[in-house]
Short mmCIF file of C-alpha atoms in Angstrom, two decimals:
data_model
loop_
_atom_site.label_atom_id
_atom_site.label_comp_id
_atom_site.label_asym_id
_atom_site.label_seq_id
_atom_site.Cartn_x
_atom_site.Cartn_y
_atom_site.Cartn_z
CA UNK A 1 -3.16 -37.35 5.38
CA UNK A 2 -3.20 -38.71 8.66
CA UNK A 3 -5.84 -39.82 11.31
CA UNK A 4 -3.40 -39.36 14.03
CA UNK A 5 -4.35 -36.25 16.09
CA UNK A 6 -2.17 -35.79 19.04
CA UNK A 7 -1.47 -32.12 18.69
CA UNK A 8 -3.26 -29.28 20.19
CA UNK A 9 -6.28 -28.23 17.96
CA UNK A 10 -7.62 -24.69 17.59
CA UNK A 11 -10.75 -24.17 15.50
CA UNK A 12 -10.70 -20.74 13.81
CA UNK A 13 -14.36 -19.29 13.76
CA UNK A 14 -13.34 -16.13 11.91
CA UNK A 15 -12.62 -18.04 8.69
CA UNK A 16 -15.27 -19.70 6.42
CA UNK A 17 -13.79 -22.34 4.18
CA UNK A 18 -16.96 -22.23 2.14
CA UNK A 19 -15.79 -19.00 0.39
CA UNK A 20 -12.66 -18.69 -1.83
CA UNK A 21 -11.09 -16.03 0.48
CA UNK A 22 -11.76 -18.21 3.62
CA UNK A 23 -10.02 -21.16 2.05
CA UNK A 24 -7.10 -19.16 0.71
CA UNK A 25 -6.86 -17.56 4.21
CA UNK A 26 -6.59 -20.78 5.86
CA UNK A 27 -4.00 -22.09 3.60
CA UNK A 28 -2.04 -18.91 4.16
CA UNK A 29 -2.41 -19.53 7.94
CA UNK A 30 -0.94 -23.01 7.42
CA UNK A 31 1.87 -21.51 5.21
CA UNK A 32 2.81 -18.99 8.02
CA UNK A 33 2.99 -21.63 10.60
CA UNK A 34 4.81 -24.00 8.38
CA UNK A 35 7.51 -21.38 7.81
CA UNK A 36 7.85 -20.92 11.45
CA UNK A 37 8.14 -24.70 12.04
CA UNK A 38 11.18 -24.67 9.84
CA UNK A 39 12.90 -22.93 12.92
CA UNK A 40 11.89 -25.89 15.06
CA UNK A 41 8.80 -27.64 16.51
CA UNK A 42 6.38 -30.20 14.90
CA UNK A 43 4.83 -29.28 11.63
CA UNK A 44 1.23 -27.83 11.59
CA UNK A 45 -1.61 -29.50 10.09
CA UNK A 46 -5.00 -28.40 8.83
CA UNK A 47 -8.39 -29.95 8.72
CA UNK A 48 -12.11 -28.72 8.39
CA UNK A 49 -15.01 -29.00 10.49
CA UNK A 50 -18.51 -28.26 9.35
CA UNK A 51 -20.14 -26.31 12.34
CA UNK A 52 -22.13 -23.05 11.50
CA UNK A 53 -20.02 -23.01 8.30
CA UNK A 54 -16.79 -24.80 7.28
CA UNK A 55 -14.30 -23.76 9.87
CA UNK A 56 -10.68 -24.72 9.68
CA UNK A 57 -8.92 -26.49 12.40
CA UNK A 58 -5.30 -26.04 13.10
CA UNK A 59 -3.32 -28.90 14.54
CA UNK A 60 -0.43 -27.70 16.34
CA UNK A 61 -1.68 -24.17 17.50
CA UNK A 62 -2.60 -23.64 21.05
CA UNK A 63 -3.94 -20.11 21.37
CA UNK A 64 -5.41 -17.27 19.26
CA UNK A 65 -2.77 -14.75 20.84
CA UNK A 66 0.02 -17.00 19.87
CA UNK A 67 -1.42 -17.31 16.37
CA UNK A 68 -1.96 -13.58 16.00
CA UNK A 69 1.66 -12.88 17.15
CA UNK A 70 3.12 -15.47 14.57
CA UNK A 71 1.24 -13.83 11.77
CA UNK A 72 2.20 -10.33 12.89
CA UNK A 73 5.86 -11.46 13.10
CA UNK A 74 5.65 -12.91 9.60
CA UNK A 75 4.08 -9.50 8.31
CA UNK A 76 7.11 -7.70 9.62
CA UNK A 77 9.59 -10.16 8.02
CA UNK A 78 7.91 -9.43 4.81
CA UNK A 79 8.58 -5.73 5.08
CA UNK A 80 11.91 -6.38 3.40
CA UNK A 81 10.58 -8.59 0.65
CA UNK A 82 12.17 -8.14 -2.74
CA UNK A 83 8.87 -9.58 -4.19
CA UNK A 84 6.70 -6.80 -2.64
CA UNK A 85 9.15 -4.14 -3.86
CA UNK A 86 9.05 -5.50 -7.43
CA UNK A 87 8.51 -2.64 -9.88
CA UNK A 88 8.40 -2.09 -13.51
CA UNK A 89 7.76 1.02 -15.49
CA UNK A 90 4.38 1.93 -16.98
CA UNK A 91 3.85 4.81 -19.53
CA UNK A 92 1.22 7.25 -18.12
CA UNK A 93 -0.09 10.54 -19.16
CA UNK A 94 2.40 12.32 -16.78
CA UNK A 95 5.12 10.19 -17.97
CA UNK A 96 6.94 6.98 -17.01
CA UNK A 97 6.11 5.64 -13.52
CA UNK A 98 7.29 2.74 -11.47
CA UNK A 99 4.43 0.60 -10.43
CA UNK A 100 4.09 -2.69 -8.48
CA UNK A 101 1.83 -4.55 -10.75
CA UNK A 102 1.97 -8.07 -12.43
CA UNK A 103 1.30 -7.19 -15.94
CA UNK A 104 5.10 -6.67 -16.24
CA UNK A 105 7.49 -6.65 -19.14
CA UNK A 106 9.20 -10.12 -19.71
CA UNK A 107 12.45 -8.32 -19.63
CA UNK A 108 11.98 -6.97 -16.27
CA UNK A 109 10.54 -10.27 -14.89
CA UNK A 110 13.54 -12.19 -16.21
CA UNK A 111 16.25 -9.68 -14.93
CA UNK A 112 14.51 -9.74 -11.37
CA UNK A 113 14.24 -13.47 -11.30
CA UNK A 114 18.05 -13.91 -12.30
CA UNK A 115 18.89 -11.51 -9.38
CA UNK A 116 16.68 -13.52 -7.14
CA UNK A 117 18.42 -16.76 -8.20
CA UNK A 118 21.80 -15.40 -7.71
CA UNK A 119 20.75 -14.33 -4.20
CA UNK A 120 19.37 -18.01 -3.54
CA UNK A 121 15.98 -16.34 -2.65
CA UNK A 122 13.81 -19.40 -3.02
CA UNK A 123 10.88 -17.92 -1.24
CA UNK A 124 10.53 -14.95 -3.83
CA UNK A 125 11.00 -17.19 -6.65
CA UNK A 126 8.21 -19.52 -5.44
CA UNK A 127 5.83 -16.69 -5.13
CA UNK A 128 6.99 -15.26 -8.52
CA UNK A 129 6.04 -18.71 -10.13
CA UNK A 130 2.53 -18.24 -8.78
CA UNK A 131 2.31 -14.42 -9.92
CA UNK A 132 4.05 -14.43 -13.23
CA UNK A 133 3.71 -16.65 -16.18
CA UNK A 134 6.71 -15.92 -18.41
CA UNK A 135 5.81 -18.85 -20.69
CA UNK A 136 2.96 -16.76 -22.22
CA UNK A 137 3.33 -13.25 -23.36
CA UNK A 138 1.17 -10.50 -25.08
CA UNK A 139 2.31 -7.51 -26.74
CA UNK A 140 2.04 -4.07 -25.07
CA UNK A 141 1.62 -1.32 -27.77
CA UNK A 142 2.74 1.33 -25.73
CA UNK A 143 5.63 -0.09 -23.56
CA UNK A 144 8.01 1.92 -21.43
CA UNK A 145 11.58 1.76 -22.93
CA UNK A 146 14.66 0.03 -21.32
CA UNK A 147 16.02 3.54 -20.79
CA UNK A 148 13.02 4.43 -18.80
CA UNK A 149 13.49 1.55 -16.44
CA UNK A 150 17.20 1.99 -16.13
CA UNK A 151 16.63 5.68 -15.15
CA UNK A 152 14.47 4.58 -12.34
CA UNK A 153 16.91 1.92 -11.17
CA UNK A 154 15.05 -0.93 -12.58
CA UNK A 155 17.16 -3.71 -14.23
CA UNK A 156 16.07 -5.16 -17.60
CA UNK A 157 17.13 -8.30 -19.69
CA UNK A 158 18.70 -6.70 -22.83
CA UNK A 159 17.91 -9.84 -24.67
CA UNK A 160 14.24 -9.62 -24.42
CA UNK A 161 11.95 -7.21 -26.28
CA UNK A 162 10.48 -4.66 -23.96
CA UNK A 163 7.03 -4.98 -25.85
CA UNK A 164 6.61 -8.49 -24.36
CA UNK A 165 4.22 -8.62 -21.20
CA UNK A 166 3.85 -11.52 -18.99
CA UNK A 167 0.45 -13.26 -18.15
CA UNK A 168 -0.40 -12.92 -14.43
CA UNK A 169 -2.07 -14.97 -11.76
CA UNK A 170 -5.84 -15.66 -12.18
CA UNK A 171 -6.26 -14.21 -8.65
CA UNK A 172 -4.98 -10.75 -9.55
CA UNK A 173 -8.31 -9.13 -9.68
CA UNK A 174 -7.04 -5.56 -9.85
CA UNK A 175 -7.72 -3.17 -12.72
CA UNK A 176 -7.09 0.39 -13.81
CA UNK A 177 -4.63 2.21 -11.34
CA UNK A 178 -4.77 -0.51 -8.63
CA UNK A 179 -1.58 -2.45 -8.66
CA UNK A 180 -1.46 -5.89 -6.98
CA UNK A 181 1.90 -5.90 -5.02
CA UNK A 182 1.17 -2.35 -3.97
CA UNK A 183 -2.24 -3.37 -2.52
CA UNK A 184 -0.65 -6.21 -0.85
CA UNK A 185 2.02 -3.96 0.63
CA UNK A 186 -0.45 -1.63 2.10
CA UNK A 187 -2.49 -4.47 3.40
CA UNK A 188 0.53 -6.08 5.35
CA UNK A 189 1.59 -2.68 6.74
CA UNK A 190 -1.88 -2.04 8.13
CA UNK A 191 -2.16 -5.25 10.26
CA UNK A 192 -1.77 -5.26 14.05
CA UNK A 193 -1.77 -8.18 16.57
CA UNK A 194 -5.10 -6.94 17.92
CA UNK A 195 -6.68 -6.80 14.65
CA UNK A 196 -5.34 -10.07 13.46
CA UNK A 197 -6.67 -11.84 16.58
CA UNK A 198 -10.17 -10.30 16.17
CA UNK A 199 -10.27 -11.42 12.50
CA UNK A 200 -9.37 -15.10 13.49
CA UNK A 201 -11.86 -15.03 16.22
CA UNK A 202 -14.81 -13.13 14.96
CA UNK A 203 -14.18 -12.75 11.10
CA UNK A 204 -15.27 -9.01 11.56
CA UNK A 205 -14.77 -6.62 8.59
CA UNK A 206 -12.24 -3.72 8.96
CA UNK A 207 -13.74 -0.38 7.86
CA UNK A 208 -10.31 1.25 8.22
CA UNK A 209 -8.53 -1.24 5.80
CA UNK A 210 -6.86 1.07 3.19
CA UNK A 211 -6.91 -1.38 0.35
CA UNK A 212 -8.41 -4.71 -0.77
CA UNK A 213 -7.52 -7.43 -3.23
CA UNK A 214 -11.32 -8.03 -4.10
CA UNK A 215 -11.13 -11.66 -2.93
CA UNK A 216 -14.46 -11.18 -0.87
CA UNK A 217 -17.40 -11.44 -3.12
CA UNK A 218 -19.61 -10.22 -0.22
CA UNK A 219 -18.00 -6.76 -0.48
CA UNK A 220 -19.24 -6.21 -3.97
CA UNK A 221 -22.82 -5.33 -2.78
CA UNK A 222 -25.30 -4.90 -5.58
CA UNK A 223 -25.91 -1.23 -6.17
CA UNK A 224 -22.78 -0.12 -4.43
CA UNK A 225 -21.38 1.36 -7.48
CA UNK A 226 -24.17 3.80 -7.52
CA UNK A 227 -24.92 4.20 -3.59
CA UNK A 228 -21.33 4.49 -2.44
CA UNK A 229 -22.08 1.85 0.29
CA UNK A 230 -19.05 0.07 1.57
CA UNK A 231 -19.28 -3.29 3.61
CA UNK A 232 -15.71 -3.09 4.82
CA UNK A 233 -12.74 -5.30 3.97
CA UNK A 234 -11.06 -8.34 5.41
CA UNK A 235 -7.27 -7.42 5.35
CA UNK A 236 -6.07 -10.16 7.67
CA UNK A 237 -7.80 -12.75 5.49
CA UNK A 238 -6.45 -11.08 2.34
CA UNK A 239 -2.88 -11.13 3.58
CA UNK A 240 -3.09 -14.68 4.51
CA UNK A 241 -4.59 -15.34 1.04
CA UNK A 242 -1.46 -13.85 -0.39
CA UNK A 243 0.52 -16.03 1.64
CA UNK A 244 -1.17 -19.07 0.19
CA UNK A 245 -0.47 -18.11 -3.40
CA UNK A 246 2.74 -20.27 -3.70
CA UNK A 247 0.42 -23.25 -3.53
CA UNK A 248 -1.03 -22.17 -6.99
CA UNK A 249 1.83 -21.91 -9.49
CA UNK A 250 1.32 -20.91 -13.04
CA UNK A 251 2.48 -22.64 -16.11
CA UNK A 252 1.50 -22.85 -19.75
CA UNK A 253 -0.14 -25.25 -22.30
CA UNK A 254 1.01 -23.85 -25.47
CA UNK A 255 0.01 -20.34 -25.81
CA UNK A 256 -2.41 -20.66 -22.70
CA UNK A 257 -1.66 -19.87 -19.08
CA UNK A 258 -2.51 -22.63 -16.66
CA UNK A 259 -3.05 -22.20 -12.90
CA UNK A 260 -3.40 -24.92 -10.31
CA UNK A 261 -6.81 -25.19 -8.90
CA UNK A 262 -8.30 -23.03 -11.86
CA UNK A 263 -9.83 -23.58 -15.17
CA UNK A 264 -10.49 -21.14 -17.98
CA UNK A 265 -8.76 -17.97 -17.82
CA UNK A 266 -8.33 -14.76 -15.56
CA UNK A 267 -11.74 -13.04 -15.00
CA UNK A 268 -13.49 -15.90 -17.02
CA UNK A 269 -12.86 -19.12 -15.28
CA UNK A 270 -13.57 -21.23 -12.21
CA UNK A 271 -11.53 -21.89 -8.88
CA UNK A 272 -12.25 -25.18 -7.43
CA UNK A 273 -11.18 -26.24 -3.87
CA UNK A 274 -11.52 -29.34 -1.70
CA UNK A 275 -12.27 -29.33 2.13
CA UNK A 276 -11.11 -32.36 4.11
CA UNK A 277 -11.74 -33.72 7.49
CA UNK A 278 -8.09 -35.34 8.19
CA UNK A 279 -5.23 -33.40 9.61
CA UNK A 280 -3.16 -32.70 6.52
CA UNK A 281 0.45 -30.98 6.41
CA UNK A 282 1.15 -28.30 3.71
CA UNK A 283 2.76 -30.90 1.44
CA UNK A 284 -0.27 -33.00 1.53
CA UNK A 285 -2.50 -30.14 0.98
CA UNK A 286 -0.45 -28.90 -2.05
CA UNK A 287 -0.69 -32.40 -3.57
CA UNK A 288 -4.48 -32.63 -2.90
CA UNK A 289 -5.16 -29.25 -4.63
CA UNK A 290 -3.07 -30.18 -7.61
CA UNK A 291 -4.73 -33.71 -7.96
CA UNK A 292 -5.78 -34.12 -11.54
CA UNK A 293 -9.56 -33.83 -12.34
CA UNK A 294 -10.92 -33.43 -8.78
CA UNK A 295 -14.31 -32.55 -10.15
CA UNK A 296 -14.57 -35.97 -11.95
CA UNK A 297 -13.96 -38.15 -8.96
CA UNK A 298 -16.82 -40.26 -7.65
CA UNK A 299 -18.05 -40.02 -4.08
CA UNK A 300 -15.92 -43.09 -3.00
CA UNK A 301 -12.91 -41.72 -4.55
CA UNK A 302 -13.33 -38.31 -2.79
CA UNK A 303 -13.75 -40.27 0.53
CA UNK A 304 -10.54 -42.27 -0.09
CA UNK A 305 -8.71 -38.94 -0.37
CA UNK A 306 -10.31 -37.67 2.82
CA UNK A 307 -12.41 -35.01 0.81
CA UNK A 308 -15.45 -33.95 2.75
CA UNK A 309 -16.79 -31.69 0.01
CA UNK A 310 -15.74 -29.90 -3.13
CA UNK A 311 -16.53 -26.39 -3.84
CA UNK A 312 -16.32 -24.06 -6.85
CA UNK A 313 -16.47 -20.25 -7.53
CA UNK A 314 -16.33 -18.31 -10.73
CA UNK A 315 -13.68 -15.87 -11.53
CA UNK A 316 -15.73 -12.99 -13.24
CA UNK A 317 -15.91 -9.17 -13.30
CA UNK A 318 -17.55 -6.92 -10.72
CA UNK A 319 -20.34 -4.41 -11.51
CA UNK A 320 -17.83 -1.86 -12.73
CA UNK A 321 -16.92 -3.93 -15.76
CA UNK A 322 -13.13 -3.82 -14.95
CA UNK A 323 -12.35 -5.27 -11.51
CA UNK A 324 -12.59 -8.80 -10.99
CA UNK A 325 -14.12 -10.89 -8.09
CA UNK A 326 -15.18 -14.42 -7.09
CA UNK A 327 -18.77 -15.34 -7.72
CA UNK A 328 -20.56 -17.12 -4.87
CA UNK A 329 -19.36 -20.66 -4.03
CA UNK A 330 -21.29 -23.68 -5.11
CA UNK A 331 -20.82 -27.48 -4.37
CA UNK A 332 -19.47 -29.52 -7.15
#
């Protein structure tokens, strides 16, 4: 991290780094700008400032209008993403159906990954490494067959049993008929430059948003399951949060999936994130998030790394007993 701050600075009042979604959104914003930087210009950097809440400061961004346009252009670029169009076949009462979820057969994930490697599609592979853990599998007792997949144009690896299903990102909080990648695509297609700018400036909820990834704990209002009350969603934040996921790759420790920034397991674990006061590039942020045993660092060790505060939120189930959510954040 650098103390040198000669770039244009832009504080984003619509994002609160004191929440899991706000932190992910700020990282996604940095990722979007870093991808654009590859086409020329200085690398963007990110720091945090404690105002009315923990607000991200972008170093290298000059205006909300320009920022909103960059995000919208990024959304359009992702409209042709092989990742968002990933599908596998799920056996349903009406018969086999192609779905865009993450609880996918290993045979499909392997075939898709091999195709992306042949195409030298490093971006899709980087996100796949954060969404699918092919080092840990479970057995699906009612899998769709290879023939079901082929009939719908979905390649499979013939050397892998169709019953083996990969583990998925701890941040996939969907359940039942909600499929993660389908949700992401609907959110992406919903965004407009004006809506993006308002979200960055104000953080206002969007009552017209078609879907949610359930990353906003405030949307799970107590009693909502009985009253039908809906707070509204934050689709801009969730799209940016999705763009941040490549910073959180999955691996395995024996038969257990392991995810950067998380402990425990999906729907029964914790997500821990730092906030820092020095402008940091995406590479520096990635290193900081992956720093081993952040929660065990002493105060002086945190300061040496530029960490202002360390926060943690539980990964748990919502009131419906199926869908996941983040619990409210707490300092560590």
